[in-house]
CSV table of C-alpha atoms and ligand atoms in Angstrom, one decimal:
chain,number,residue,atom,x,y,z
A,451,MET,CA,-12.4,-75.0,158.7
A,452,THR,CA,-14.6,-77.1,161.0
A,453,TYR,CA,-17.9,-75.6,162.1
A,454,LYS,CA,-19.7,-76.1,165.4
A,455,THR,CA,-22.9,-76.4,163.3
A,456,PRO,CA,-21.9,-77.8,159.9
A,457,PHE,CA,-24.2,-77.6,156.9
A,458,ASN,CA,-24.7,-81.4,156.7
A,459,LYS,CA,-23.8,-84.4,158.8
A,460,PRO,CA,-24.5,-87.9,157.3
A,461,TYR,CA,-26.7,-89.8,159.8
A,462,LEU,CA,-26.0,-93.4,160.7
A,463,THR,CA,-28.8,-95.5,162.2
A,464,GLY,CA,-26.3,-97.8,163.8
A,465,LYS,CA,-27.2,-100.9,161.8
A,466,GLU,CA,-25.2,-100.1,158.7
A,467,THR,CA,-22.0,-102.0,159.6
A,468,HIS,CA,-24.0,-104.9,161.0
A,469,TYR,CA,-25.7,-105.4,157.6
A,470,MET,CA,-22.4,-104.7,155.7
A,471,TYR,CA,-20.7,-107.4,157.8
A,472,ASP,CA,-23.6,-109.8,157.0
A,473,ALA,CA,-23.2,-109.0,153.3
A,474,VAL,CA,-19.5,-109.7,153.4
A,475,SER,CA,-19.8,-112.9,155.4
A,476,THR,CA,-22.3,-114.4,153.0
A,477,GLY,CA,-19.5,-114.3,150.4
A,478,LYS,CA,-21.6,-112.5,147.8
A,479,ILE,CA,-20.4,-108.9,147.7
A,480,SER,CA,-20.8,-108.0,144.0
A,481,GLY,CA,-24.1,-106.5,142.9
A,482,ASN,CA,-27.7,-107.7,142.5
A,483,GLY,CA,-27.7,-109.9,145.6
A,484,LYS,CA,-29.9,-110.2,148.7
A,485,TYR,CA,-29.7,-106.7,149.9
A,486,THR,CA,-30.1,-105.1,146.5
A,487,LYS,CA,-33.3,-107.1,146.0
A,488,MET,CA,-34.5,-106.1,149.5
A,489,CYS,CA,-34.0,-102.5,148.8
A,490,GLN,CA,-35.6,-102.6,145.4
A,491,ASP,CA,-38.6,-104.5,146.8
A,492,PHE,CA,-39.0,-102.0,149.6
A,493,PHE,CA,-39.3,-99.1,147.1
A,494,GLU,CA,-41.6,-101.0,144.8
A,495,LYS,CA,-44.0,-101.8,147.6
A,496,GLN,CA,-43.7,-98.7,149.7
A,497,TYR,CA,-44.2,-96.1,146.9
A,498,GLY,CA,-46.0,-98.0,144.1
A,499,PHE,CA,-42.9,-97.6,141.8
A,500,GLY,CA,-42.5,-99.8,138.7
A,501,LYS,CA,-39.3,-101.8,138.5
A,502,CYS,CA,-36.6,-100.4,140.7
A,503,MET,CA,-32.9,-100.9,140.1
A,504,LEU,CA,-30.2,-99.7,142.4
A,505,THR,CA,-27.3,-97.8,140.7
A,506,THR,CA,-24.0,-96.4,141.9
A,507,SER,CA,-25.4,-92.9,141.8
A,508,CYS,CA,-28.3,-90.8,140.6
A,509,THR,CA,-26.0,-89.6,137.9
A,510,ASP,CA,-25.7,-93.2,136.7
A,511,ALA,CA,-29.5,-93.7,136.9
A,512,LEU,CA,-29.9,-90.6,134.6
A,513,GLU,CA,-27.3,-91.9,132.2
A,514,MET,CA,-29.2,-95.2,132.0
A,515,ALA,CA,-32.4,-93.2,131.4
A,516,ALA,CA,-30.7,-91.4,128.5
A,517,ILE,CA,-29.6,-94.7,126.9
A,518,LEU,CA,-33.1,-96.3,127.4
A,519,ILE,CA,-34.9,-93.5,125.6
A,520,ASP,CA,-32.3,-93.8,122.9
A,521,ILE,CA,-31.1,-90.2,123.0
A,522,LYS,CA,-29.1,-89.4,119.8
A,523,SER,CA,-27.1,-86.5,118.5
A,524,GLY,CA,-29.4,-83.6,117.7
A,525,ASP,CA,-32.2,-84.7,120.0
A,526,GLU,CA,-33.5,-81.9,122.3
A,527,VAL,CA,-34.2,-82.3,126.0
A,528,ILE,CA,-36.0,-79.7,128.1
A,529,MET,CA,-34.9,-79.3,131.7
A,530,PRO,CA,-34.4,-76.6,134.3
A,531,SER,CA,-31.3,-74.5,134.4
A,532,TYR,CA,-31.3,-74.3,138.2
A,533,THR,CA,-30.3,-77.9,138.8
A,534,PHE,CA,-27.2,-80.1,139.4
A,535,VAL,CA,-24.9,-80.7,136.4
A,536,SER,CA,-25.8,-84.5,136.3
A,537,THR,CA,-29.3,-83.7,135.1
A,538,ALA,CA,-27.8,-82.3,132.0
A,539,ASN,CA,-24.6,-84.3,131.6
A,540,ALA,CA,-26.4,-87.6,131.3
A,541,PHE,CA,-28.1,-86.3,128.1
A,542,ILE,CA,-25.1,-84.3,126.8
A,543,LEU,CA,-23.0,-87.4,126.9
A,544,ARG,CA,-25.3,-89.0,124.3
A,545,GLY,CA,-25.2,-85.9,122.1
A,546,ALA,CA,-28.4,-84.2,123.1
A,547,LYS,CA,-28.9,-80.5,123.0
A,548,VAL,CA,-30.2,-79.2,126.3
A,549,VAL,CA,-32.9,-76.5,126.3
A,550,PHE,CA,-33.2,-74.8,129.7
A,551,LEU,CA,-36.3,-73.7,131.5
A,552,ASP,CA,-36.4,-70.8,134.0
A,553,SER,CA,-37.4,-71.3,137.6
A,554,ARG,CA,-40.7,-70.3,139.1
A,555,LYS,CA,-41.1,-67.0,140.9
A,556,ASP,CA,-42.6,-68.6,144.0
A,557,HIS,CA,-40.2,-71.6,144.1
A,558,PRO,CA,-36.8,-72.5,142.7
A,559,GLY,CA,-38.3,-75.4,140.8
A,560,MET,CA,-38.8,-75.2,137.1
A,561,ASN,CA,-41.5,-73.1,135.5
A,562,GLU,CA,-43.8,-75.8,134.0
A,563,ASP,CA,-45.7,-73.1,132.0
A,564,GLU,CA,-42.7,-72.5,129.7
A,565,ILE,CA,-42.3,-76.1,128.5
A,566,GLU,CA,-44.7,-76.1,125.6
A,567,SER,CA,-43.2,-73.0,123.9
A,568,LEU,CA,-39.8,-74.7,123.9
A,569,ILE,CA,-40.9,-77.9,122.2
A,570,THR,CA,-39.7,-78.4,118.6
A,571,GLU,CA,-39.7,-81.3,116.2
A,572,LYS,CA,-36.5,-82.5,117.7
A,573,THR,CA,-37.7,-82.5,121.3
A,574,LYS,CA,-37.5,-86.0,122.8
A,575,ALA,CA,-37.9,-85.7,126.5
A,576,ILE,CA,-38.7,-83.5,129.5
A,577,VAL,CA,-36.4,-84.0,132.4
A,578,LEU,CA,-37.9,-82.4,135.5
A,579,VAL,CA,-36.4,-81.8,138.9
A,580,HIS,CA,-38.4,-81.9,142.1
A,581,TYR,CA,-36.4,-79.2,143.8
A,582,ALA,CA,-36.1,-79.6,147.5
A,583,GLY,CA,-38.2,-82.7,147.3
A,584,VAL,CA,-41.2,-80.5,146.4
A,585,ALA,CA,-43.3,-81.8,143.4
A,586,CYS,CA,-43.4,-80.1,140.1
A,587,ASP,CA,-46.9,-79.7,138.7
A,588,MET,CA,-47.0,-83.2,137.2
A,589,ASP,CA,-50.5,-82.9,135.6
A,590,LYS,CA,-49.3,-80.0,133.6
A,591,ILE,CA,-46.1,-81.7,132.6
A,592,MET,CA,-47.7,-85.1,131.7
A,593,ASP,CA,-50.4,-83.4,129.7
A,594,VAL,CA,-47.9,-81.5,127.6
A,595,ALA,CA,-45.7,-84.6,127.2
A,596,ASN,CA,-48.6,-86.8,126.1
A,597,LYS,CA,-49.8,-84.2,123.7
A,598,HIS,CA,-46.4,-84.0,122.0
A,599,ASN,CA,-45.4,-87.6,122.5
A,600,LEU,CA,-42.4,-86.9,124.8
A,601,TYR,CA,-40.8,-89.0,127.5
A,602,VAL,CA,-40.8,-87.7,131.0
A,603,ILE,CA,-37.9,-88.4,133.3
A,604,GLU,CA,-38.1,-87.4,136.9
A,605,ASP,CA,-34.8,-86.3,138.5
A,606,ALA,CA,-36.1,-87.2,142.0
A,607,ALA,CA,-32.6,-87.1,143.5
A,608,GLN,CA,-33.9,-85.0,146.4
A,609,ALA,CA,-37.5,-86.4,146.4
A,610,VAL,CA,-37.5,-89.6,148.4
A,611,ASP,CA,-40.7,-90.1,150.4
A,612,SER,CA,-42.5,-87.1,148.9
A,613,TYR,CA,-45.9,-87.0,147.0
A,614,TYR,CA,-48.0,-85.2,144.4
A,615,THR,CA,-51.8,-85.1,144.4
A,616,ASN,CA,-53.1,-85.1,140.9
A,617,LYS,CA,-56.3,-83.6,139.4
A,618,HIS,CA,-58.3,-86.7,140.3
A,619,GLY,CA,-57.2,-86.3,144.0
A,620,GLU,CA,-54.9,-89.3,143.8
A,621,LYS,CA,-51.7,-89.1,145.9
A,622,LYS,CA,-48.8,-90.4,144.0
A,623,ALA,CA,-45.2,-90.8,145.2
A,624,LEU,CA,-42.7,-88.7,143.3
A,625,GLY,CA,-40.7,-91.0,141.1
A,626,SER,CA,-43.9,-93.0,140.2
A,627,ILE,CA,-45.3,-90.7,137.6
A,628,GLY,CA,-42.8,-90.2,134.8
A,629,HIS,CA,-41.8,-92.9,132.4
A,630,LEU,CA,-38.5,-93.1,134.3
A,631,ALA,CA,-37.2,-91.6,137.5
A,632,ALA,CA,-33.8,-91.3,139.2
A,633,PHE,CA,-33.1,-91.1,143.0
A,634,SER,CA,-29.9,-90.3,144.9
A,635,PHE,CA,-28.5,-91.8,148.1
A,636,HIS,CA,-25.5,-89.5,148.2
A,637,GLU,CA,-24.5,-88.6,151.7
A,638,THR,CA,-26.1,-85.1,151.3
A,639,LYS,CA,-29.6,-86.6,150.7
A,640,ASN,CA,-32.2,-87.7,153.3
A,641,ILE,CA,-31.5,-91.5,152.8
A,642,ILE,CA,-27.9,-92.3,152.2
A,643,SER,CA,-25.4,-94.9,151.2
A,644,GLY,CA,-22.3,-92.7,150.7
A,645,GLU,CA,-22.6,-92.7,147.0
A,646,GLY,CA,-25.7,-94.5,145.5
A,647,GLY,CA,-28.8,-94.1,143.5
A,648,MET,CA,-31.7,-95.9,141.9
A,649,LEU,CA,-33.5,-96.0,138.5
A,650,VAL,CA,-37.3,-96.4,138.6
A,651,ILE,CA,-38.9,-97.8,135.4
A,652,ASN,CA,-42.6,-97.0,135.3
A,653,ASP,CA,-43.0,-97.7,131.6
A,654,SER,CA,-42.5,-101.5,131.3
A,655,GLN,CA,-41.3,-101.3,127.7
A,656,PHE,CA,-37.9,-100.4,129.2
A,657,SER,CA,-37.6,-103.1,131.8
A,658,ASP,CA,-35.8,-105.9,130.0
A,659,ARG,CA,-33.4,-103.6,128.3
A,660,ALA,CA,-32.6,-101.8,131.5
A,661,GLU,CA,-31.4,-105.1,133.1
A,662,ILE,CA,-29.1,-105.6,130.2
A,663,ILE,CA,-27.7,-102.0,130.2
A,664,TRP,CA,-27.2,-102.3,134.0
A,665,GLU,CA,-25.1,-105.5,133.6
A,666,LYS,CA,-22.5,-104.3,130.9
A,667,GLY,CA,-24.8,-105.1,128.0
A,668,THR,CA,-25.1,-108.7,128.9
A,669,ASN,CA,-28.2,-110.9,129.6
A,670,ARG,CA,-26.6,-112.0,132.9
A,671,SER,CA,-29.7,-111.2,134.9
A,672,SER,CA,-31.9,-113.5,132.9
A,673,PHE,CA,-29.1,-116.2,133.0
A,674,PHE,CA,-29.2,-116.2,136.8
A,675,ARG,CA,-33.0,-116.5,136.7
A,676,GLY,CA,-32.5,-119.6,134.5
A,677,GLU,CA,-34.2,-118.0,131.5
A,678,VAL,CA,-31.3,-118.5,129.1
A,679,ASP,CA,-28.6,-121.2,128.9
A,680,LYS,CA,-25.6,-118.9,128.7
A,681,TYR,CA,-25.1,-115.3,128.9
A,682,GLY,CA,-23.4,-113.0,126.4
A,683,TRP,CA,-23.1,-109.6,124.9
A,684,VAL,CA,-26.5,-108.6,123.6
A,685,ASP,CA,-26.6,-104.8,123.7
A,686,MET,CA,-24.6,-101.7,124.7
A,687,GLY,CA,-24.2,-101.2,128.4
A,688,SER,CA,-22.0,-100.3,131.3
A,689,SER,CA,-21.5,-101.2,135.0
A,690,PHE,CA,-24.3,-99.3,136.7
A,691,LEU,CA,-25.0,-101.6,139.7
A,692,PRO,CA,-23.6,-101.1,143.2
A,693,SER,CA,-22.0,-103.8,145.3
A,694,GLU,CA,-23.9,-105.6,148.1
A,695,ILE,CA,-21.8,-103.6,150.5
A,696,ILE,CA,-23.5,-100.4,149.4
A,697,ALA,CA,-26.9,-102.0,149.3
A,698,SER,CA,-26.6,-103.5,152.8
A,699,PHE,CA,-25.7,-100.0,154.1
A,700,LEU,CA,-28.8,-98.6,152.3
A,701,TRP,CA,-31.0,-101.3,153.9
A,702,ALA,CA,-30.2,-100.0,157.4
A,703,GLN,CA,-31.3,-96.6,156.3
A,704,LEU,CA,-34.6,-97.8,154.7
A,705,GLU,CA,-35.5,-99.7,157.9
A,706,ASN,CA,-35.4,-96.3,159.6
A,707,LEU,CA,-36.9,-94.2,156.9
A,708,LYS,CA,-39.9,-93.1,158.9
A,709,ASP,CA,-37.9,-92.0,161.9
A,710,ILE,CA,-35.4,-90.1,159.7
A,711,GLN,CA,-38.2,-88.4,157.8
A,712,ASN,CA,-40.1,-87.5,161.0
A,713,GLN,CA,-37.0,-86.0,162.6
A,714,ARG,CA,-36.1,-83.9,159.5
A,715,LYS,CA,-39.7,-82.6,159.3
A,716,LYS,CA,-39.5,-81.6,163.0
A,717,ILE,CA,-36.4,-79.6,162.3
A,718,TRP,CA,-37.8,-78.1,159.1
A,719,ASN,CA,-40.9,-76.9,161.0
A,720,LEU,CA,-38.8,-75.4,163.8
A,721,TYR,CA,-37.0,-73.3,161.2
A,722,TYR,CA,-40.2,-72.3,159.5
A,723,GLU,CA,-42.1,-71.3,162.7
A,724,GLY,CA,-39.0,-69.5,164.1
A,725,ILE,CA,-38.0,-67.6,161.1
A,726,SER,CA,-41.2,-66.7,159.2
A,727,GLU,CA,-42.1,-63.5,160.9
A,728,TRP,CA,-38.5,-62.1,160.5
A,729,ALA,CA,-38.4,-63.2,156.9
A,730,ASN,CA,-41.7,-61.6,156.0
A,731,LYS,CA,-40.8,-58.4,157.7
A,732,ASN,CA,-37.5,-58.2,155.8
A,733,ASN,CA,-39.1,-59.3,152.5
A,734,ILE,CA,-37.1,-62.5,152.4
A,735,GLN,CA,-38.7,-65.4,150.4
A,736,LEU,CA,-39.5,-68.6,152.3
A,737,PRO,CA,-39.8,-72.1,151.0
A,738,TYR,CA,-43.1,-72.7,149.2
A,739,VAL,CA,-45.0,-75.9,149.1
A,740,PRO,CA,-47.8,-75.8,146.5
A,741,LYS,CA,-51.2,-77.4,147.5
A,742,PHE,CA,-50.5,-80.4,145.3
A,743,ALA,CA,-47.2,-81.2,146.9
A,744,THR,CA,-45.8,-82.5,150.2
A,745,ASN,CA,-42.6,-81.5,152.0
A,746,ASN,CA,-40.0,-84.2,152.6
A,747,ALA,CA,-37.8,-81.8,154.6
A,748,HIS,CA,-34.8,-82.3,152.3
A,749,MET,CA,-33.8,-78.7,152.5
A,750,PHE,CA,-34.5,-75.4,154.3
A,751,TYR,CA,-33.7,-72.3,152.2
A,752,LEU,CA,-34.2,-68.6,152.2
A,753,VAL,CA,-34.1,-66.3,149.2
A,754,PHE,CA,-32.6,-62.8,150.0
A,755,ASN,CA,-33.0,-59.7,147.9
A,756,SER,CA,-29.4,-59.4,146.7
A,757,ILE,CA,-26.1,-61.2,146.7
A,758,LYS,CA,-25.0,-58.6,149.3
A,759,ASP,CA,-27.8,-59.4,151.6
A,760,ARG,CA,-27.1,-63.1,151.3
A,761,SER,CA,-23.4,-62.6,152.0
A,762,LYS,CA,-24.2,-60.7,155.1
A,763,ALA,CA,-26.2,-63.7,156.4
A,764,ILE,CA,-23.5,-66.1,155.5
A,765,GLU,CA,-20.9,-64.0,157.4
A,766,LYS,CA,-23.3,-63.5,160.3
A,767,LEU,CA,-23.7,-67.3,160.7
A,768,LYS,CA,-20.1,-68.0,160.2
A,769,ASP,CA,-19.2,-65.7,163.1
A,770,SER,CA,-21.1,-68.2,165.3
A,771,SER,CA,-19.4,-71.2,163.6
A,772,ILE,CA,-22.5,-72.1,161.6
A,773,LEU,CA,-22.1,-73.1,157.9
A,774,SER,CA,-24.8,-72.0,155.5
A,775,VAL,CA,-24.3,-72.5,151.8
A,776,PHE,CA,-25.8,-71.4,148.5
A,777,HIS,CA,-26.8,-73.8,145.8
A,778,TYR,CA,-26.7,-74.2,142.0
A,779,LEU,CA,-25.2,-71.8,139.6
A,780,SER,CA,-27.5,-71.6,136.6
A,781,LEU,CA,-26.4,-74.2,134.1
A,782,HIS,CA,-27.3,-72.0,131.1
A,783,ASP,CA,-24.7,-69.5,132.3
A,784,SER,CA,-22.0,-72.0,133.1
A,785,GLN,CA,-18.5,-72.0,131.5
A,786,TYR,CA,-19.3,-75.2,129.7
A,787,TYR,CA,-22.8,-74.4,128.4
A,788,LYS,CA,-22.9,-70.6,128.0
A,789,SER,CA,-21.9,-70.7,124.3
A,790,LYS,CA,-24.4,-73.5,123.5
A,791,HIS,CA,-27.3,-71.8,125.2
A,792,ASP,CA,-29.8,-70.2,123.0
A,793,GLY,CA,-29.5,-66.8,124.6
A,794,ARG,CA,-32.8,-66.6,126.5
A,795,ILE,CA,-32.5,-64.7,129.7
A,796,LEU,CA,-33.5,-66.9,132.7
A,797,GLY,CA,-33.9,-64.3,135.3
A,798,GLU,CA,-35.5,-66.4,138.1
A,799,SER,CA,-32.8,-69.1,137.8
A,800,ASP,CA,-30.1,-66.4,138.1
A,801,ARG,CA,-31.9,-64.9,141.1
A,802,TYR,CA,-31.9,-68.2,143.0
A,803,SER,CA,-28.2,-68.7,142.0
A,804,ASN,CA,-27.3,-65.3,143.5
A,805,GLN,CA,-29.7,-65.0,146.4
A,806,LEU,CA,-30.7,-68.5,147.7
A,807,LEU,CA,-29.2,-69.7,150.9
A,808,ARG,CA,-29.5,-73.1,152.5
A,809,LEU,CA,-29.4,-73.5,156.3
A,810,PRO,CA,-27.9,-76.5,158.2
A,811,MET,CA,-30.3,-79.5,157.9
A,812,TYR,CA,-29.5,-82.9,159.2
A,813,TYR,CA,-30.9,-85.5,161.6
A,814,GLU,CA,-28.7,-84.8,164.5
A,815,LEU,CA,-29.2,-81.0,164.4
A,816,SER,CA,-30.5,-80.1,167.9
A,817,ASN,CA,-33.3,-77.8,168.8
A,818,ASP,CA,-30.7,-75.5,170.4
A,819,GLN,CA,-28.7,-75.4,167.2
A,820,VAL,CA,-31.8,-74.5,165.1
A,821,THR,CA,-32.7,-71.9,167.6
A,822,GLU,CA,-29.2,-70.4,167.5
A,823,VAL,CA,-29.3,-70.2,163.6
A,824,ILE,CA,-32.7,-68.5,163.8
A,825,ASN,CA,-31.6,-66.0,166.6
A,826,ARG,CA,-28.4,-65.1,164.7
A,827,LEU,CA,-30.3,-64.4,161.5
A,828,LYS,CA,-32.9,-62.4,163.4
A,829,GLU,CA,-30.2,-60.0,164.5
A,830,LEU,CA,-29.9,-58.9,160.9
A,831,LYS,CA,-32.1,-56.0,159.6
A,832,TYR,CA,-32.4,-55.5,155.9
B,307,PLP,C1,-27.7,-84.9,144.2
B,307,PLP,C2,-28.4,-84.6,142.9
B,307,PLP,C3,-28.0,-85.4,141.7
B,307,PLP,C4,-26.8,-86.3,141.7
B,307,PLP,O1,-26.9,-87.4,142.6
B,307,PLP,P1,-25.6,-88.4,142.7
B,307,PLP,O2,-26.2,-89.5,143.4
B,307,PLP,O3,-24.6,-87.7,143.5
B,307,PLP,O4,-25.2,-88.7,141.3
B,307,PLP,C5,-28.7,-85.2,140.6
B,307,PLP,N1,-29.7,-84.3,140.5
B,307,PLP,C6,-30.1,-83.6,141.6
B,307,PLP,C7,-31.2,-82.6,141.4
B,307,PLP,C8,-29.4,-83.7,142.8
B,307,PLP,O5,-29.8,-83.0,143.8
């Protein structure tokens, strides 16, 4: 079924095919060429990231992270249950046991206060997710991690161009704080390349090995820089780097990042202003942005009081050819992981699984469309 107002529509700046043509015509279309370097430099300079490496997805970036911190069978990794499967899969693939956190009451993001009680001798890392591009409480997480000597990996898939203000009043880009961070450029994210992602290495002990793992376990990158005479197999690895065709597409998006972000924030604010009064009156939970966080307008969601209330809203919007969708199903309760979960009840995560609804959110969504979504919802009384 096609909708008059779909949930997402990938935005093209118009320059994508121009740069893709350029990449193809230079004759270098495999990975780690001109556009890959331009994109990586952009992120390093713009956001104060450590070494940036484009990957074919955020999933791949997370898998690289799991290899880099040397996850082995029996290691435990703490992460939220209310997240995408890739957050967990990357570590499961290397034999880790995943220990799930519940969500916060005021926000679908993970409850940072639970972390310390779940740490055991086997815990190796905390994988946090900046849900909706809104920062986790990074001071809290880094303090616990430092105290227990754990790695911190930011799943920043949704968090491009968003910030955290720490206890010293310093504003840090999300993805610049943990030892490692992973971004996504999937077509459902703010900045896109169809499929695509990036690993950020803020702890330089991982930099050299990351290049090797990225290039199938070879020292090809140092060979091309003239640092070694020949290249060979020096470590385990895989093919994690995207082609220049993908990187050139991404470059067109990065050139327009400011415009894309401004437009999305305008839409987000229209929703918030238009819907707050109705939501408050009907006891519906609105997106929450803590004082230490910024909003990158990745997502606009509402949390209803029951599945039934949410279904009513989905149906109401569908009647006007508007597609709204729910989000994650708690991973601790999934078919795959249920029997491996330690049995703790994660009530908030389940609540968001059952009651959170995401509204259409994309660059080309018009003011009239936003107004229509708001007006249709306002016809509902709970
Ligand atoms: C989108 C997303 C991913 C996966 O990104 P891909 O680039 O599709 O692999 C991982 N984690 C979170 C939180 C996401 O939102």
